[in-house]
């Protein structure tokens, strides 16, 4: 039901004996109407590896 939303999505996960990391995308998704059709636009603001415990 929203026209715009902020996203945080994990795209990959790596686990080792010492640490775990996840590759995270953050950005915005916006729904618009073009030519009487719904369209979803996505803008990625950042993508990075994050160490997790």
mmCIF file of N, CA, C and O in Angstrom:
data_model
loop_
_atom_site.group_PDB
_atom_site.id
_atom_site.type_symbol
_atom_site.label_atom_id
_atom_site.label_comp_id
_atom_site.label_asym_id
_atom_site.label_seq_id
_atom_site.Cartn_x
_atom_site.Cartn_y
_atom_site.Cartn_z
ATOM 1 N N UNK A 1 0.783 -1.187 0.000
ATOM 2 C CA UNK A 1 0.000 0.000 0.000
ATOM 3 C C UNK A 1 0.841 1.274 0.000
ATOM 4 O O UNK A 1 0.323 2.343 -0.244
ATOM 5 N N UNK A 2 2.145 1.184 0.259
ATOM 6 C CA UNK A 2 2.994 2.365 0.300
ATOM 7 C C UNK A 2 3.457 2.733 -1.107
ATOM 8 O O UNK A 2 3.603 1.884 -1.970
ATOM 9 N N UNK A 3 3.722 4.032 -1.301
ATOM 10 C CA UNK A 3 4.259 4.506 -2.574
ATOM 11 C C UNK A 3 5.785 4.428 -2.598
ATOM 12 O O UNK A 3 6.370 4.280 -3.655
ATOM 13 N N UNK A 4 6.439 4.534 -1.395
ATOM 14 C CA UNK A 4 7.886 4.430 -1.307
ATOM 15 C C UNK A 4 8.258 3.727 -0.014
ATOM 16 O O UNK A 4 7.582 3.883 0.997
ATOM 17 N N UNK A 5 9.326 2.933 -0.077
ATOM 18 C CA UNK A 5 9.792 2.222 1.110
ATOM 19 C C UNK A 5 11.312 2.159 1.108
ATOM 20 O O UNK A 5 11.938 2.102 0.050
ATOM 21 N N UNK A 6 11.904 2.170 2.298
ATOM 22 C CA UNK A 6 13.340 1.968 2.456
ATOM 23 C C UNK A 6 13.566 0.463 2.593
ATOM 24 O O UNK A 6 12.769 -0.238 3.224
ATOM 25 N N UNK A 7 14.636 -0.026 1.967
ATOM 26 C CA UNK A 7 14.922 -1.456 2.028
ATOM 27 C C UNK A 7 16.308 -1.701 2.613
ATOM 28 O O UNK A 7 17.194 -0.862 2.530
ATOM 29 N N UNK A 8 16.460 -2.852 3.206
ATOM 30 C CA UNK A 8 17.750 -3.384 3.641
ATOM 31 C C UNK A 8 17.672 -4.876 3.371
ATOM 32 O O UNK A 8 16.896 -5.585 4.017
ATOM 33 N N UNK A 9 18.456 -5.347 2.411
ATOM 34 C CA UNK A 9 18.353 -6.726 1.961
ATOM 35 C C UNK A 9 19.720 -7.390 2.015
ATOM 36 O O UNK A 9 20.708 -6.831 1.560
ATOM 37 N N UNK A 10 19.765 -8.586 2.591
ATOM 38 C CA UNK A 10 21.000 -9.371 2.625
ATOM 39 C C UNK A 10 21.080 -10.172 1.336
ATOM 40 O O UNK A 10 20.182 -10.951 1.019
ATOM 41 N N UNK A 11 22.180 -9.952 0.584
ATOM 42 C CA UNK A 11 22.354 -10.635 -0.693
ATOM 43 C C UNK A 11 23.263 -11.845 -0.609
ATOM 44 O O UNK A 11 23.225 -12.708 -1.472
ATOM 45 N N UNK A 12 24.117 -11.912 0.422
ATOM 46 C CA UNK A 12 25.034 -13.046 0.567
ATOM 47 C C UNK A 12 25.430 -13.172 2.031
ATOM 48 O O UNK A 12 25.365 -12.212 2.792
ATOM 49 N N UNK A 13 25.858 -14.364 2.404
ATOM 50 C CA UNK A 13 26.253 -14.636 3.782
ATOM 51 C C UNK A 13 27.454 -15.573 3.761
ATOM 52 O O UNK A 13 27.451 -16.583 3.055
ATOM 53 N N UNK A 14 28.512 -15.203 4.490
ATOM 54 C CA UNK A 14 29.718 -16.033 4.589
ATOM 55 C C UNK A 14 29.996 -16.281 6.062
ATOM 56 O O UNK A 14 30.026 -15.343 6.863
ATOM 57 N N UNK A 15 30.226 -17.541 6.413
ATOM 58 C CA UNK A 15 30.502 -17.896 7.803
ATOM 59 C C UNK A 15 31.839 -18.612 7.876
ATOM 60 O O UNK A 15 32.127 -19.499 7.079
ATOM 61 N N UNK A 16 32.677 -18.192 8.834
ATOM 62 C CA UNK A 16 33.943 -18.875 9.091
ATOM 63 C C UNK A 16 34.017 -19.194 10.574
ATOM 64 O O UNK A 16 33.125 -18.836 11.341
ATOM 65 N N UNK A 17 35.085 -19.824 11.009
ATOM 66 C CA UNK A 17 35.201 -20.166 12.422
ATOM 67 C C UNK A 17 35.386 -18.920 13.286
ATOM 68 O O UNK A 17 34.958 -18.899 14.436
ATOM 69 N N UNK A 18 35.994 -17.876 12.721
ATOM 70 C CA UNK A 18 36.251 -16.667 13.507
ATOM 71 C C UNK A 18 35.119 -15.642 13.418
ATOM 72 O O UNK A 18 34.733 -15.053 14.419
ATOM 73 N N UNK A 19 34.602 -15.399 12.226
ATOM 74 C CA UNK A 19 33.607 -14.345 12.010
ATOM 75 C C UNK A 19 32.573 -14.772 10.983
ATOM 76 O O UNK A 19 32.780 -15.714 10.229
ATOM 77 N N UNK A 20 31.507 -14.033 10.955
ATOM 78 C CA UNK A 20 30.504 -14.179 9.903
ATOM 79 C C UNK A 20 30.288 -12.799 9.276
ATOM 80 O O UNK A 20 30.379 -11.778 9.957
ATOM 81 N N UNK A 21 30.020 -12.779 7.982
ATOM 82 C CA UNK A 21 29.782 -11.536 7.269
ATOM 83 C C UNK A 21 28.542 -11.691 6.398
ATOM 84 O O UNK A 21 28.241 -12.785 5.914
ATOM 85 N N UNK A 22 27.848 -10.580 6.197
ATOM 86 C CA UNK A 22 26.748 -10.580 5.248
ATOM 87 C C UNK A 22 26.886 -9.373 4.334
ATOM 88 O O UNK A 22 27.320 -8.303 4.760
ATOM 89 N N UNK A 23 26.571 -9.575 3.055
ATOM 90 C CA UNK A 23 26.618 -8.508 2.068
ATOM 91 C C UNK A 23 25.233 -7.876 2.029
ATOM 92 O O UNK A 23 24.252 -8.541 1.709
ATOM 93 N N UNK A 24 25.154 -6.605 2.386
ATOM 94 C CA UNK A 24 23.873 -5.944 2.579
ATOM 95 C C UNK A 24 23.687 -4.801 1.580
ATOM 96 O O UNK A 24 24.599 -4.001 1.373
ATOM 97 N N UNK A 25 22.507 -4.774 0.959
ATOM 98 C CA UNK A 25 22.104 -3.669 0.094
ATOM 99 C C UNK A 25 21.122 -2.797 0.864
ATOM 100 O O UNK A 25 20.215 -3.315 1.506
ATOM 101 N N UNK A 26 21.276 -1.485 0.794
ATOM 102 C CA UNK A 26 20.285 -0.573 1.346
ATOM 103 C C UNK A 26 19.898 0.416 0.257
ATOM 104 O O UNK A 26 20.703 0.750 -0.614
ATOM 105 N N UNK A 27 18.660 0.858 0.296
ATOM 106 C CA UNK A 27 18.202 1.802 -0.709
ATOM 107 C C UNK A 27 16.727 2.100 -0.563
ATOM 108 O O UNK A 27 16.144 1.903 0.496
ATOM 109 N N UNK A 28 16.144 2.549 -1.666
ATOM 110 C CA UNK A 28 14.738 2.930 -1.682
ATOM 111 C C UNK A 28 14.029 2.289 -2.869
ATOM 112 O O UNK A 28 14.604 2.162 -3.947
ATOM 113 N N UNK A 29 12.797 1.897 -2.639
ATOM 114 C CA UNK A 29 11.936 1.362 -3.688
ATOM 115 C C UNK A 29 10.732 2.286 -3.791
ATOM 116 O O UNK A 29 10.149 2.667 -2.778
ATOM 117 N N UNK A 30 10.381 2.665 -5.035
ATOM 118 C CA UNK A 30 9.254 3.562 -5.234
ATOM 119 C C UNK A 30 8.339 3.014 -6.319
ATOM 120 O O UNK A 30 8.797 2.590 -7.375
ATOM 121 N N UNK A 31 7.046 3.038 -6.026
ATOM 122 C CA UNK A 31 6.030 2.604 -6.987
ATOM 123 C C UNK A 31 5.463 3.850 -7.678
ATOM 124 O O UNK A 31 5.078 4.808 -7.013
ATOM 125 N N UNK A 32 5.446 3.816 -9.004
ATOM 126 C CA UNK A 32 4.857 4.904 -9.774
ATOM 127 C C UNK A 32 3.947 4.311 -10.842
ATOM 128 O O UNK A 32 3.975 3.103 -11.094
ATOM 129 N N UNK A 33 3.162 5.165 -11.461
ATOM 130 C CA UNK A 33 2.296 4.749 -12.569
ATOM 131 C C UNK A 33 2.803 5.439 -13.833
ATOM 132 O O UNK A 33 2.931 6.665 -13.866
ATOM 133 N N UNK A 34 3.142 4.637 -14.837
ATOM 134 C CA UNK A 34 3.582 5.165 -16.138
ATOM 135 C C UNK A 34 2.757 4.498 -17.221
ATOM 136 O O UNK A 34 2.662 3.269 -17.264
ATOM 137 N N UNK A 35 2.195 5.295 -18.079
ATOM 138 C CA UNK A 35 1.345 4.774 -19.165
ATOM 139 C C UNK A 35 0.259 3.851 -18.617
ATOM 140 O O UNK A 35 0.004 2.781 -19.159
ATOM 141 N N UNK A 36 -0.331 4.258 -17.492
ATOM 142 C CA UNK A 36 -1.399 3.497 -16.827
ATOM 143 C C UNK A 36 -0.954 2.113 -16.356
ATOM 144 O O UNK A 36 -1.781 1.226 -16.182
ATOM 145 N N UNK A 37 0.351 1.911 -16.155
ATOM 146 C CA UNK A 37 0.884 0.640 -15.670
ATOM 147 C C UNK A 37 1.723 0.900 -14.419
ATOM 148 O O UNK A 37 2.482 1.868 -14.372
ATOM 149 N N UNK A 38 1.612 0.043 -13.390
ATOM 150 C CA UNK A 38 2.464 0.212 -12.205
ATOM 151 C C UNK A 38 3.915 -0.151 -12.528
ATOM 152 O O UNK A 38 4.188 -1.126 -13.228
ATOM 153 N N UNK A 39 4.834 0.673 -12.048
ATOM 154 C CA UNK A 39 6.266 0.471 -12.267
ATOM 155 C C UNK A 39 6.959 0.590 -10.916
ATOM 156 O O UNK A 39 6.627 1.458 -10.116
ATOM 157 N N UNK A 40 7.943 -0.270 -10.662
ATOM 158 C CA UNK A 40 8.716 -0.219 -9.425
ATOM 159 C C UNK A 40 10.145 0.187 -9.776
ATOM 160 O O UNK A 40 10.802 -0.460 -10.583
ATOM 161 N N UNK A 41 10.604 1.294 -9.182
ATOM 162 C CA UNK A 41 11.978 1.772 -9.349
ATOM 163 C C UNK A 41 12.748 1.487 -8.073
ATOM 164 O O UNK A 41 12.232 1.701 -6.982
ATOM 165 N N UNK A 42 13.994 1.003 -8.215
ATOM 166 C CA UNK A 42 14.829 0.722 -7.057
ATOM 167 C C UNK A 42 16.132 1.494 -7.190
ATOM 168 O O UNK A 42 16.774 1.444 -8.234
ATOM 169 N N UNK A 43 16.503 2.214 -6.140
ATOM 170 C CA UNK A 43 17.772 2.944 -6.078
ATOM 171 C C UNK A 43 18.589 2.386 -4.928
ATOM 172 O O UNK A 43 18.154 2.447 -3.774
ATOM 173 N N UNK A 44 19.766 1.843 -5.242
ATOM 174 C CA UNK A 44 20.655 1.295 -4.224
ATOM 175 C C UNK A 44 21.548 2.423 -3.710
ATOM 176 O O UNK A 44 22.273 3.047 -4.480
ATOM 177 N N UNK A 45 21.457 2.720 -2.403
ATOM 178 C CA UNK A 45 22.274 3.761 -1.789
ATOM 179 C C UNK A 45 23.637 3.231 -1.351
ATOM 180 O O UNK A 45 24.631 3.935 -1.419
ATOM 181 N N UNK A 46 23.685 1.996 -0.868
ATOM 182 C CA UNK A 46 24.950 1.413 -0.447
ATOM 183 C C UNK A 46 24.901 -0.104 -0.565
ATOM 184 O O UNK A 46 23.836 -0.706 -0.562
ATOM 185 N N UNK A 47 26.070 -0.672 -0.688
ATOM 186 C CA UNK A 47 26.240 -2.126 -0.680
ATOM 187 C C UNK A 47 27.573 -2.409 -0.010
ATOM 188 O O UNK A 47 28.581 -1.840 -0.388
ATOM 189 N N UNK A 48 27.540 -3.226 1.031
ATOM 190 C CA UNK A 48 28.775 -3.449 1.777
ATOM 191 C C UNK A 48 28.705 -4.759 2.548
ATOM 192 O O UNK A 48 27.639 -5.288 2.832
ATOM 193 N N UNK A 49 29.890 -5.256 2.890
ATOM 194 C CA UNK A 49 30.025 -6.407 3.770
ATOM 195 C C UNK A 49 29.960 -5.924 5.205
ATOM 196 O O UNK A 49 30.626 -4.964 5.567
ATOM 197 N N UNK A 50 29.166 -6.599 6.022
ATOM 198 C CA UNK A 50 29.004 -6.245 7.422
ATOM 199 C C UNK A 50 29.381 -7.453 8.270
ATOM 200 O O UNK A 50 28.882 -8.560 8.031
ATOM 201 N N UNK A 51 30.270 -7.252 9.267
ATOM 202 C CA UNK A 51 30.619 -8.328 10.190
ATOM 203 C C UNK A 51 29.499 -8.482 11.203
ATOM 204 O O UNK A 51 28.985 -7.498 11.713
ATOM 205 N N UNK A 52 29.084 -9.715 11.456
ATOM 206 C CA UNK A 52 28.037 -9.978 12.441
ATOM 207 C C UNK A 52 28.552 -10.973 13.462
ATOM 208 O O UNK A 52 29.467 -11.745 13.196
ATOM 209 N N UNK A 53 27.983 -10.955 14.630
ATOM 210 C CA UNK A 53 28.411 -11.841 15.708
ATOM 211 C C UNK A 53 27.577 -13.096 15.731
ATOM 212 O O UNK A 53 26.444 -13.125 15.574
#
